[in-house]
């Protein structure tokens, strides 16, 4: 066997094969062709047994030389191919940032919920607890304990939904939570609570009425509480909701559970008090009913009126949201048109 000729042949073959490799698959096929069990270099190497001893060393060196040649080629080509394949992959996955994006659906908090959370946070910062009460209520809490006994004319104004008997009803206001909280307090501890929640009345639905609406009730009971404390508290709430320039006033009113009772007004934020369509040319907008807790109510709910005094208030939440966000139809809140929330949210950002 002519060793020179054999190795030269293999070297030429490698040089030739180099030209035609373009993938890892092809490169690995070449590895089999040269170094596999029946590979050309492996076969050449196996012929060492037929070589006379004194030539074995040189033979081995020559075979190693071609093996090294192939290995260098293999390693270099492997890097080339892998880099090429990676670049091709990156190129094909390239994101065209100039393409117009698919529009995202923008969400926004429910506007009524936002007002509720806002009020809750404000009152919590003043030490009030946020309390929940049942929407299916007993006549006892909704009326009796609030000084509205059966046959009391003020019951008529509440247009109540009764369920099953005349003892169970859908609460017509959040005020029953006052009675429940006082009874829990057992006449022993002061109370500061707000209760936001749904209320129900047999009203026809129109732009300003809904058979289902929300109120937030407030109750504070302590040893020395006067109407002035209510005024101060209402002032803080009004400024928080409608801005620092908001002025407040009380007008005499009547509720069986408060004595004296008031309607609380804010100065019109739209015309600043001059008179416009929002305030019906009066310069003032009524926000809530309120008053000093009637001693009879304190007594029925277990608080000694000689020791304890309190004030209470009830806001219509839709009304606050309508004024704050310029919404003119209460039905907007219950028509599940989600776009409304986004619209009103954006309005607020301006
Ligand atoms: N519950 C009354 C209503 O729904 C509102 C109200 C008035 C609540 C005076 C009060 C209050 O707590 O003191 O019309």
Short mmCIF file of N, CA, C and O in Angstrom, two decimals, residues 32-164:
data_model
loop_
_atom_site.label_atom_id
_atom_site.label_comp_id
_atom_site.label_asym_id
_atom_site.label_seq_id
_atom_site.Cartn_x
_atom_site.Cartn_y
_atom_site.Cartn_z
N UNK A 32 -19.61 10.50 9.51
CA UNK A 32 -19.78 9.05 9.39
C UNK A 32 -18.89 8.53 8.26
O UNK A 32 -18.19 7.52 8.40
N UNK A 33 -18.90 9.28 7.15
CA UNK A 33 -18.13 8.85 5.97
C UNK A 33 -16.62 8.71 6.28
O UNK A 33 -15.96 7.78 5.81
N UNK A 34 -16.10 9.63 7.14
CA UNK A 34 -14.66 9.60 7.42
C UNK A 34 -14.31 8.86 8.71
O UNK A 34 -13.37 8.08 8.74
N UNK A 35 -15.12 9.12 9.76
CA UNK A 35 -14.70 8.57 11.07
C UNK A 35 -15.65 7.51 11.62
O UNK A 35 -15.41 6.99 12.71
N UNK A 36 -16.72 7.19 10.89
CA UNK A 36 -17.67 6.17 11.35
C UNK A 36 -17.02 4.79 11.35
O UNK A 36 -15.85 4.66 10.96
N UNK A 37 -17.76 3.75 11.78
CA UNK A 37 -17.19 2.39 11.88
C UNK A 37 -16.55 1.93 10.57
O UNK A 37 -15.52 1.27 10.56
N UNK A 38 -17.24 2.30 9.45
CA UNK A 38 -16.68 1.91 8.15
C UNK A 38 -16.13 3.12 7.42
O UNK A 38 -16.03 3.12 6.18
N UNK A 39 -15.83 4.17 8.17
CA UNK A 39 -15.36 5.42 7.57
C UNK A 39 -13.98 5.23 6.93
O UNK A 39 -13.24 4.33 7.29
N UNK A 40 -13.66 6.12 5.94
CA UNK A 40 -12.40 5.97 5.20
C UNK A 40 -11.17 6.06 6.09
O UNK A 40 -10.22 5.27 5.94
N UNK A 41 -11.20 6.98 7.04
CA UNK A 41 -10.03 7.11 7.91
C UNK A 41 -9.95 5.92 8.86
O UNK A 41 -8.87 5.38 9.10
N UNK A 42 -11.12 5.47 9.36
CA UNK A 42 -11.14 4.30 10.25
C UNK A 42 -10.58 3.07 9.53
O UNK A 42 -9.79 2.31 10.09
N UNK A 43 -10.98 2.91 8.27
CA UNK A 43 -10.52 1.74 7.50
C UNK A 43 -9.02 1.80 7.25
O UNK A 43 -8.32 0.80 7.39
N UNK A 44 -8.58 3.03 6.94
CA UNK A 44 -7.14 3.18 6.71
C UNK A 44 -6.37 2.80 7.98
O UNK A 44 -5.38 2.07 7.95
N UNK A 45 -6.89 3.28 9.09
CA UNK A 45 -6.25 3.02 10.38
C UNK A 45 -6.16 1.53 10.67
O UNK A 45 -5.17 1.04 11.21
N UNK A 46 -7.22 0.79 10.26
CA UNK A 46 -7.25 -0.65 10.57
C UNK A 46 -6.15 -1.42 9.79
O UNK A 46 -5.81 -2.54 10.14
N UNK A 47 -5.63 -0.77 8.76
CA UNK A 47 -4.60 -1.46 7.95
C UNK A 47 -3.24 -1.45 8.64
O UNK A 47 -2.28 -2.03 8.14
N UNK A 48 -3.14 -0.80 9.78
CA UNK A 48 -1.87 -0.69 10.49
C UNK A 48 -1.30 -2.07 10.85
O UNK A 48 -0.08 -2.27 10.91
N UNK A 49 -2.25 -3.01 11.02
CA UNK A 49 -1.80 -4.35 11.39
C UNK A 49 -0.95 -5.02 10.27
O UNK A 49 -0.14 -5.89 10.54
N UNK A 50 -1.18 -4.60 9.01
CA UNK A 50 -0.42 -5.21 7.90
C UNK A 50 0.90 -4.49 7.64
O UNK A 50 1.68 -4.91 6.78
N UNK A 51 1.12 -3.41 8.36
CA UNK A 51 2.33 -2.61 8.10
C UNK A 51 3.49 -3.17 8.92
O UNK A 51 3.30 -3.53 10.09
N UNK A 52 4.69 -3.28 8.30
CA UNK A 52 5.85 -3.76 9.07
C UNK A 52 6.10 -2.85 10.28
O UNK A 52 5.83 -1.65 10.22
N UNK A 53 6.61 -3.45 11.36
CA UNK A 53 6.75 -2.74 12.63
C UNK A 53 7.47 -1.41 12.52
O UNK A 53 7.02 -0.42 13.08
N UNK A 54 8.59 -1.37 11.74
CA UNK A 54 9.39 -0.15 11.69
C UNK A 54 8.63 1.00 11.00
O UNK A 54 8.96 2.16 11.15
N UNK A 55 7.60 0.63 10.24
CA UNK A 55 6.84 1.71 9.55
C UNK A 55 5.59 2.12 10.31
O UNK A 55 4.90 3.07 9.94
N UNK A 56 5.27 1.34 11.36
CA UNK A 56 4.01 1.57 12.08
C UNK A 56 3.91 3.00 12.62
O UNK A 56 2.87 3.66 12.55
N UNK A 57 5.05 3.50 13.16
CA UNK A 57 5.03 4.82 13.79
C UNK A 57 4.63 5.90 12.78
O UNK A 57 3.71 6.70 13.00
N UNK A 58 5.31 5.85 11.64
CA UNK A 58 5.04 6.86 10.61
C UNK A 58 3.60 6.74 10.09
O UNK A 58 2.90 7.73 9.88
N UNK A 59 3.19 5.48 9.95
CA UNK A 59 1.82 5.23 9.47
C UNK A 59 0.79 5.87 10.42
O UNK A 59 -0.11 6.61 10.01
N UNK A 60 1.04 5.59 11.68
CA UNK A 60 0.12 6.16 12.70
C UNK A 60 0.09 7.66 12.64
O UNK A 60 -0.97 8.29 12.70
N UNK A 61 1.28 8.27 12.47
CA UNK A 61 1.33 9.73 12.42
C UNK A 61 0.55 10.28 11.22
O UNK A 61 -0.16 11.26 11.32
N UNK A 62 0.71 9.61 10.08
CA UNK A 62 0.02 10.07 8.86
C UNK A 62 -1.50 9.98 9.02
O UNK A 62 -2.24 10.89 8.64
N UNK A 63 -1.93 8.85 9.61
CA UNK A 63 -3.38 8.68 9.81
C UNK A 63 -3.91 9.77 10.76
O UNK A 63 -4.94 10.40 10.50
N UNK A 64 -3.11 10.00 11.83
CA UNK A 64 -3.53 11.06 12.76
C UNK A 64 -3.61 12.41 12.09
O UNK A 64 -4.47 13.23 12.41
N UNK A 65 -2.72 12.62 11.15
CA UNK A 65 -2.70 13.91 10.45
C UNK A 65 -4.01 14.11 9.69
O UNK A 65 -4.65 15.15 9.79
N UNK A 66 -4.43 13.08 8.93
CA UNK A 66 -5.71 13.25 8.18
C UNK A 66 -6.90 13.32 9.13
O UNK A 66 -7.84 14.09 8.90
N UNK A 67 -6.81 12.53 10.23
CA UNK A 67 -7.92 12.60 11.19
C UNK A 67 -8.03 14.01 11.77
O UNK A 67 -9.09 14.61 11.84
N UNK A 68 -6.85 14.57 12.10
CA UNK A 68 -6.81 15.95 12.63
C UNK A 68 -7.36 16.92 11.61
O UNK A 68 -8.12 17.83 11.94
N UNK A 69 -6.96 16.70 10.34
CA UNK A 69 -7.45 17.58 9.28
C UNK A 69 -8.97 17.59 9.23
O UNK A 69 -9.62 18.63 9.16
N UNK A 70 -9.51 16.37 9.29
CA UNK A 70 -10.97 16.29 9.22
C UNK A 70 -11.61 16.95 10.46
O UNK A 70 -12.57 17.72 10.35
N UNK A 71 -11.04 16.68 11.63
CA UNK A 71 -11.62 17.23 12.87
C UNK A 71 -11.61 18.76 12.87
O UNK A 71 -12.59 19.39 13.28
N UNK A 72 -10.50 19.35 12.41
CA UNK A 72 -10.45 20.82 12.35
C UNK A 72 -11.55 21.33 11.43
O UNK A 72 -12.30 22.26 11.75
N UNK A 73 -11.61 20.68 10.27
CA UNK A 73 -12.66 21.08 9.31
C UNK A 73 -14.06 20.95 9.96
O UNK A 73 -14.89 21.85 9.88
N UNK A 74 -14.26 19.81 10.62
CA UNK A 74 -15.57 19.56 11.23
C UNK A 74 -15.93 20.65 12.25
O UNK A 74 -17.00 21.24 12.21
N UNK A 75 -14.98 20.94 13.17
CA UNK A 75 -15.27 21.92 14.23
C UNK A 75 -15.55 23.31 13.65
O UNK A 75 -16.48 24.00 14.07
N UNK A 76 -14.73 23.70 12.68
CA UNK A 76 -14.93 25.04 12.10
C UNK A 76 -16.26 25.13 11.37
O UNK A 76 -17.01 26.09 11.52
N UNK A 77 -16.52 24.10 10.59
CA UNK A 77 -17.75 24.10 9.79
C UNK A 77 -18.99 24.08 10.69
O UNK A 77 -20.00 24.69 10.38
N UNK A 78 -18.83 23.36 11.81
CA UNK A 78 -19.97 23.27 12.74
C UNK A 78 -20.33 24.68 13.24
O UNK A 78 -21.49 25.08 13.23
N UNK A 79 -19.32 25.43 13.64
CA UNK A 79 -19.57 26.80 14.12
C UNK A 79 -20.21 27.64 13.01
O UNK A 79 -21.19 28.34 13.21
N UNK A 80 -19.61 27.51 11.77
CA UNK A 80 -20.17 28.29 10.65
C UNK A 80 -21.64 28.01 10.43
O UNK A 80 -22.47 28.90 10.29
N UNK A 81 -21.95 26.69 10.38
CA UNK A 81 -23.33 26.30 10.08
C UNK A 81 -24.27 26.75 11.20
O UNK A 81 -25.33 27.32 10.95
N UNK A 82 -23.85 26.53 12.44
CA UNK A 82 -24.73 26.93 13.55
C UNK A 82 -24.97 28.44 13.55
O UNK A 82 -26.09 28.90 13.77
N UNK A 83 -23.93 29.21 13.30
CA UNK A 83 -24.11 30.67 13.25
C UNK A 83 -25.06 31.04 12.13
O UNK A 83 -25.97 31.86 12.29
N UNK A 84 -24.86 30.37 10.97
CA UNK A 84 -25.70 30.68 9.81
C UNK A 84 -27.17 30.34 10.13
O UNK A 84 -28.07 31.14 9.89
N UNK A 85 -27.36 29.14 10.72
CA UNK A 85 -28.74 28.73 11.04
C UNK A 85 -29.39 29.68 12.05
O UNK A 85 -30.56 30.02 11.94
N UNK A 86 -28.60 30.11 13.05
CA UNK A 86 -29.16 31.03 14.06
C UNK A 86 -29.55 32.36 13.41
O UNK A 86 -30.63 32.89 13.66
N UNK A 87 -28.66 32.86 12.54
CA UNK A 87 -28.98 34.12 11.87
C UNK A 87 -30.24 34.02 11.02
O UNK A 87 -31.06 34.93 10.99
N UNK A 88 -30.35 32.86 10.32
CA UNK A 88 -31.55 32.67 9.49
C UNK A 88 -32.81 32.68 10.36
O UNK A 88 -33.82 33.27 10.01
N UNK A 89 -32.70 32.01 11.53
CA UNK A 89 -33.85 31.92 12.43
C UNK A 89 -34.22 33.33 12.94
O UNK A 89 -35.38 33.73 12.91
N UNK A 90 -33.21 34.07 13.36
CA UNK A 90 -33.47 35.42 13.87
C UNK A 90 -34.09 36.30 12.79
O UNK A 90 -35.01 37.06 13.04
N UNK A 91 -33.57 36.12 11.58
CA UNK A 91 -34.07 36.92 10.46
C UNK A 91 -35.55 36.61 10.21
O UNK A 91 -36.38 37.49 10.05
N UNK A 92 -35.86 35.29 10.20
CA UNK A 92 -37.23 34.90 9.89
C UNK A 92 -38.20 35.28 11.02
O UNK A 92 -39.39 35.45 10.80
N UNK A 93 -37.68 35.41 12.26
CA UNK A 93 -38.58 35.75 13.36
C UNK A 93 -38.58 37.25 13.66
O UNK A 93 -39.14 37.68 14.65
N UNK A 94 -37.95 38.00 12.85
CA UNK A 94 -37.83 39.44 13.11
C UNK A 94 -39.23 40.08 13.19
O UNK A 94 -40.10 39.79 12.39
N UNK A 95 -39.42 40.95 14.20
CA UNK A 95 -40.72 41.61 14.34
C UNK A 95 -40.69 42.94 13.62
O UNK A 95 -39.77 43.73 13.81
N UNK A 96 -41.69 43.11 12.78
CA UNK A 96 -41.76 44.37 12.06
C UNK A 96 -42.46 45.41 12.94
O UNK A 96 -43.67 45.43 13.07
N UNK A 97 -41.65 46.28 13.55
CA UNK A 97 -42.26 47.23 14.49
C UNK A 97 -43.00 48.35 13.79
O UNK A 97 -43.63 49.17 14.43
N UNK A 98 -42.94 48.36 12.47
CA UNK A 98 -43.69 49.42 11.77
C UNK A 98 -45.12 48.98 11.47
O UNK A 98 -45.95 49.77 11.05
N UNK A 99 -45.42 47.67 11.71
CA UNK A 99 -46.80 47.20 11.46
C UNK A 99 -47.75 47.86 12.44
O UNK A 99 -47.42 48.01 13.61
N UNK A 100 -48.95 48.22 12.00
CA UNK A 100 -49.91 48.80 12.95
C UNK A 100 -50.29 47.74 14.00
O UNK A 100 -50.52 46.59 13.64
N UNK A 101 -50.34 48.13 15.28
CA UNK A 101 -50.62 47.16 16.34
C UNK A 101 -52.11 46.81 16.38
O UNK A 101 -52.95 47.63 15.98
N UNK A 102 -52.42 45.60 16.84
CA UNK A 102 -53.82 45.27 17.05
C UNK A 102 -54.29 46.05 18.27
O UNK A 102 -53.61 46.07 19.29
N UNK A 103 -55.44 46.69 18.15
CA UNK A 103 -55.85 47.58 19.25
C UNK A 103 -56.24 46.78 20.48
O UNK A 103 -56.87 45.73 20.38
N UNK A 104 -55.85 47.28 21.64
CA UNK A 104 -56.18 46.60 22.89
C UNK A 104 -57.49 47.14 23.44
O UNK A 104 -57.78 48.33 23.30
N UNK A 105 -58.26 46.27 24.05
CA UNK A 105 -59.48 46.75 24.69
C UNK A 105 -59.08 47.42 26.00
O UNK A 105 -58.42 46.81 26.83
N UNK A 106 -59.46 48.66 26.13
CA UNK A 106 -59.05 49.38 27.34
C UNK A 106 -60.13 49.22 28.41
O UNK A 106 -61.31 49.46 28.16
N UNK A 107 -59.74 48.82 29.58
CA UNK A 107 -60.69 48.69 30.68
C UNK A 107 -60.65 49.92 31.57
O UNK A 107 -59.75 50.73 31.49
N UNK A 108 -61.65 50.07 32.39
CA UNK A 108 -61.67 51.17 33.35
C UNK A 108 -62.54 50.75 34.52
O UNK A 108 -63.44 49.94 34.35
N UNK A 109 -62.26 51.27 35.69
CA UNK A 109 -63.08 50.87 36.84
C UNK A 109 -64.52 51.33 36.67
O UNK A 109 -64.76 52.37 36.05
N UNK A 110 -65.46 50.55 37.20
CA UNK A 110 -66.85 50.97 37.18
C UNK A 110 -66.98 52.28 37.94
O UNK A 110 -66.47 52.43 39.05
N UNK A 111 -67.65 53.22 37.32
CA UNK A 111 -67.66 54.58 37.83
C UNK A 111 -68.33 54.68 39.21
O UNK A 111 -67.92 55.43 40.08
N UNK A 112 -69.36 53.88 39.40
CA UNK A 112 -70.08 53.91 40.67
C UNK A 112 -69.19 53.32 41.77
O UNK A 112 -69.11 53.83 42.89
N UNK A 113 -68.50 52.22 41.40
CA UNK A 113 -67.59 51.58 42.34
C UNK A 113 -66.47 52.53 42.75
O UNK A 113 -66.02 52.54 43.89
N UNK A 114 -66.05 53.34 41.80
CA UNK A 114 -64.98 54.31 42.08
C UNK A 114 -65.44 55.32 43.14
O UNK A 114 -64.68 55.66 44.04
N UNK A 115 -66.68 55.78 42.98
CA UNK A 115 -67.21 56.74 43.97
C UNK A 115 -67.30 56.07 45.34
O UNK A 115 -66.94 56.65 46.36
N UNK A 116 -67.78 54.81 45.35
CA UNK A 116 -67.90 54.07 46.61
C UNK A 116 -66.52 53.97 47.28
O UNK A 116 -66.35 54.30 48.46
N UNK A 117 -65.52 53.54 46.50
CA UNK A 117 -64.18 53.36 47.08
C UNK A 117 -63.61 54.68 47.58
O UNK A 117 -62.97 54.74 48.63
N UNK A 118 -63.87 55.71 46.82
CA UNK A 118 -63.39 57.04 47.19
C UNK A 118 -63.98 57.46 48.55
O UNK A 118 -63.27 57.92 49.44
N UNK A 119 -65.30 57.26 48.68
CA UNK A 119 -65.98 57.64 49.94
C UNK A 119 -65.50 56.76 51.09
O UNK A 119 -65.26 57.25 52.21
N UNK A 120 -65.35 55.47 50.81
CA UNK A 120 -64.89 54.55 51.87
C UNK A 120 -63.53 54.99 52.38
O UNK A 120 -63.29 55.07 53.58
N UNK A 121 -62.63 55.29 51.43
CA UNK A 121 -61.27 55.68 51.83
C UNK A 121 -61.29 56.96 52.65
O UNK A 121 -60.61 57.07 53.67
N UNK A 122 -62.12 57.90 52.22
CA UNK A 122 -62.19 59.17 52.95
C UNK A 122 -62.65 58.93 54.38
O UNK A 122 -62.03 59.41 55.33
N UNK A 123 -63.74 58.17 54.53
CA UNK A 123 -64.27 57.98 55.89
C UNK A 123 -63.37 57.08 56.73
O UNK A 123 -63.22 57.29 57.93
N UNK A 124 -62.71 56.12 56.08
CA UNK A 124 -61.76 55.29 56.86
C UNK A 124 -60.64 56.17 57.39
O UNK A 124 -60.17 55.98 58.50
N UNK A 125 -60.22 57.16 56.59
CA UNK A 125 -59.13 58.04 57.04
C UNK A 125 -59.57 58.87 58.24
O UNK A 125 -58.76 59.42 58.97
N UNK A 126 -60.90 58.97 58.45
CA UNK A 126 -61.40 59.71 59.62
C UNK A 126 -61.80 58.74 60.74
O UNK A 126 -62.50 59.11 61.67
N UNK A 127 -61.40 57.49 60.61
CA UNK A 127 -61.61 56.53 61.70
C UNK A 127 -62.92 55.76 61.63
O UNK A 127 -63.31 55.12 62.60
N UNK A 128 -63.60 55.83 60.50
CA UNK A 128 -64.87 55.09 60.36
C UNK A 128 -64.60 53.65 59.91
O UNK A 128 -63.65 53.39 59.19
N UNK A 129 -65.47 52.73 60.35
CA UNK A 129 -65.43 51.36 59.83
C UNK A 129 -66.37 51.27 58.63
O UNK A 129 -67.40 51.95 58.60
N UNK A 130 -66.02 50.40 57.67
CA UNK A 130 -66.93 50.14 56.55
C UNK A 130 -67.69 48.87 56.88
O UNK A 130 -67.10 47.83 57.14
N UNK A 131 -69.02 48.97 56.88
CA UNK A 131 -69.85 47.86 57.34
C UNK A 131 -70.84 47.47 56.25
O UNK A 131 -71.27 48.32 55.46
N UNK A 132 -71.18 46.18 56.21
CA UNK A 132 -72.20 45.74 55.24
C UNK A 132 -73.45 45.32 55.97
O UNK A 132 -73.39 44.89 57.12
N UNK A 133 -74.57 45.42 55.29
CA UNK A 133 -75.82 44.94 55.87
C UNK A 133 -76.61 44.19 54.83
O UNK A 133 -76.31 44.30 53.63
N UNK A 134 -77.61 43.42 55.24
CA UNK A 134 -78.36 42.62 54.26
C UNK A 134 -79.28 43.46 53.37
O UNK A 134 -79.84 44.45 53.84
N UNK A 135 -79.40 43.03 52.12
CA UNK A 135 -80.32 43.73 51.22
C UNK A 135 -81.75 43.24 51.44
O UNK A 135 -82.70 43.97 51.25
N UNK A 136 -81.89 41.96 51.82
CA UNK A 136 -83.21 41.47 52.22
C UNK A 136 -83.30 41.71 53.72
O UNK A 136 -82.51 41.18 54.51
N UNK A 137 -84.21 42.59 54.10
CA UNK A 137 -84.19 43.13 55.45
C UNK A 137 -85.52 42.89 56.17
O UNK A 137 -86.53 42.58 55.53
N UNK A 138 -85.47 43.01 57.47
CA UNK A 138 -86.72 42.90 58.25
C UNK A 138 -87.34 44.28 58.44
O UNK A 138 -86.60 45.27 58.60
N UNK A 139 -88.65 44.30 58.47
CA UNK A 139 -89.38 45.54 58.72
C UNK A 139 -88.86 46.21 60.00
O UNK A 139 -88.73 47.42 60.08
N UNK A 140 -88.51 45.38 60.98
CA UNK A 140 -88.02 45.85 62.27
C UNK A 140 -86.86 46.84 62.12
O UNK A 140 -86.85 47.91 62.72
N UNK A 141 -85.86 46.45 61.30
CA UNK A 141 -84.68 47.31 61.15
C UNK A 141 -84.90 48.43 60.14
O UNK A 141 -84.43 49.54 60.31
N UNK A 142 -85.63 48.09 59.07
CA UNK A 142 -85.83 49.07 58.00
C UNK A 142 -86.73 50.23 58.47
O UNK A 142 -86.56 51.37 58.04
N UNK A 143 -87.69 49.90 59.36
CA UNK A 143 -88.66 50.92 59.79
C UNK A 143 -88.79 51.07 61.32
O UNK A 143 -88.52 52.14 61.85
N UNK A 144 -89.22 50.00 61.99
CA UNK A 144 -89.61 50.11 63.41
C UNK A 144 -88.54 50.79 64.28
O UNK A 144 -88.81 51.75 64.97
N UNK A 145 -87.31 50.23 64.21
CA UNK A 145 -86.24 50.75 65.09
C UNK A 145 -85.75 52.13 64.66
O UNK A 145 -84.98 52.77 65.36
N UNK A 146 -86.21 52.57 63.48
CA UNK A 146 -85.83 53.91 63.02
C UNK A 146 -86.97 54.90 63.27
O UNK A 146 -87.06 55.94 62.62
N UNK A 147 -87.83 54.53 64.20
CA UNK A 147 -88.93 55.41 64.58
C UNK A 147 -89.97 55.59 63.47
O UNK A 147 -90.53 56.66 63.30
N UNK A 148 -90.12 54.52 62.68
CA UNK A 148 -91.17 54.53 61.66
C UNK A 148 -92.12 53.36 61.94
O UNK A 148 -92.08 52.33 61.24
N UNK A 149 -92.98 53.50 62.97
CA UNK A 149 -93.88 52.39 63.29
C UNK A 149 -94.90 52.16 62.18
O UNK A 149 -95.08 53.02 61.31
N UNK A 150 -95.58 51.02 62.23
CA UNK A 150 -96.61 50.70 61.21
C UNK A 150 -97.62 51.84 61.17
O UNK A 150 -98.01 52.38 62.20
N UNK A 151 -98.02 52.22 59.96
CA UNK A 151 -99.01 53.27 59.80
C UNK A 151 -98.40 54.66 59.80
O UNK A 151 -99.10 55.64 59.54
N UNK A 152 -97.07 54.76 60.04
CA UNK A 152 -96.43 56.08 60.01
C UNK A 152 -96.45 56.61 58.56
O UNK A 152 -96.05 55.90 57.63
N UNK A 153 -96.93 57.86 58.38
CA UNK A 153 -97.07 58.36 57.00
C UNK A 153 -95.76 58.37 56.22
O UNK A 153 -95.77 58.22 54.99
N UNK A 154 -94.62 58.54 56.91
CA UNK A 154 -93.34 58.61 56.19
C UNK A 154 -92.97 57.29 55.53
O UNK A 154 -92.12 57.24 54.65
N UNK A 155 -93.64 56.21 55.95
CA UNK A 155 -93.38 54.91 55.28
C UNK A 155 -93.79 54.97 53.81
O UNK A 155 -93.16 54.32 52.97
N UNK A 156 -94.84 55.73 53.52
CA UNK A 156 -95.36 55.78 52.14
C UNK A 156 -94.31 56.27 51.16
O UNK A 156 -94.23 55.79 50.03
N UNK A 157 -93.49 57.24 51.63
CA UNK A 157 -92.53 57.85 50.69
C UNK A 157 -91.46 56.84 50.28
O UNK A 157 -90.69 57.09 49.35
N UNK A 158 -91.37 55.73 50.97
CA UNK A 158 -90.30 54.78 50.67
C UNK A 158 -90.71 53.71 49.63
O UNK A 158 -89.85 52.99 49.14
N UNK A 159 -92.02 53.61 49.31
CA UNK A 159 -92.46 52.68 48.24
C UNK A 159 -91.73 51.34 48.28
O UNK A 159 -90.97 51.00 47.35
N UNK A 160 -91.99 50.62 49.33
CA UNK A 160 -91.16 49.44 49.60
C UNK A 160 -91.61 48.18 48.84
O UNK A 160 -92.79 47.95 48.65
N UNK A 161 -90.62 47.36 48.45
CA UNK A 161 -90.90 46.03 47.90
C UNK A 161 -90.99 45.06 49.08
O UNK A 161 -89.99 44.84 49.78
N UNK A 162 -92.16 44.48 49.30
CA UNK A 162 -92.28 43.47 50.37
C UNK A 162 -92.09 42.07 49.78
O UNK A 162 -92.46 41.82 48.65
N UNK A 163 -91.53 41.18 50.57
CA UNK A 163 -91.30 39.80 50.11
C UNK A 163 -92.09 38.87 51.02
O UNK A 163 -91.97 38.98 52.24
N UNK A 164 -92.84 37.99 50.46
CA UNK A 164 -93.60 36.99 51.23
C UNK A 164 -94.59 37.62 52.22
O UNK A 164 -95.77 37.61 52.02
#
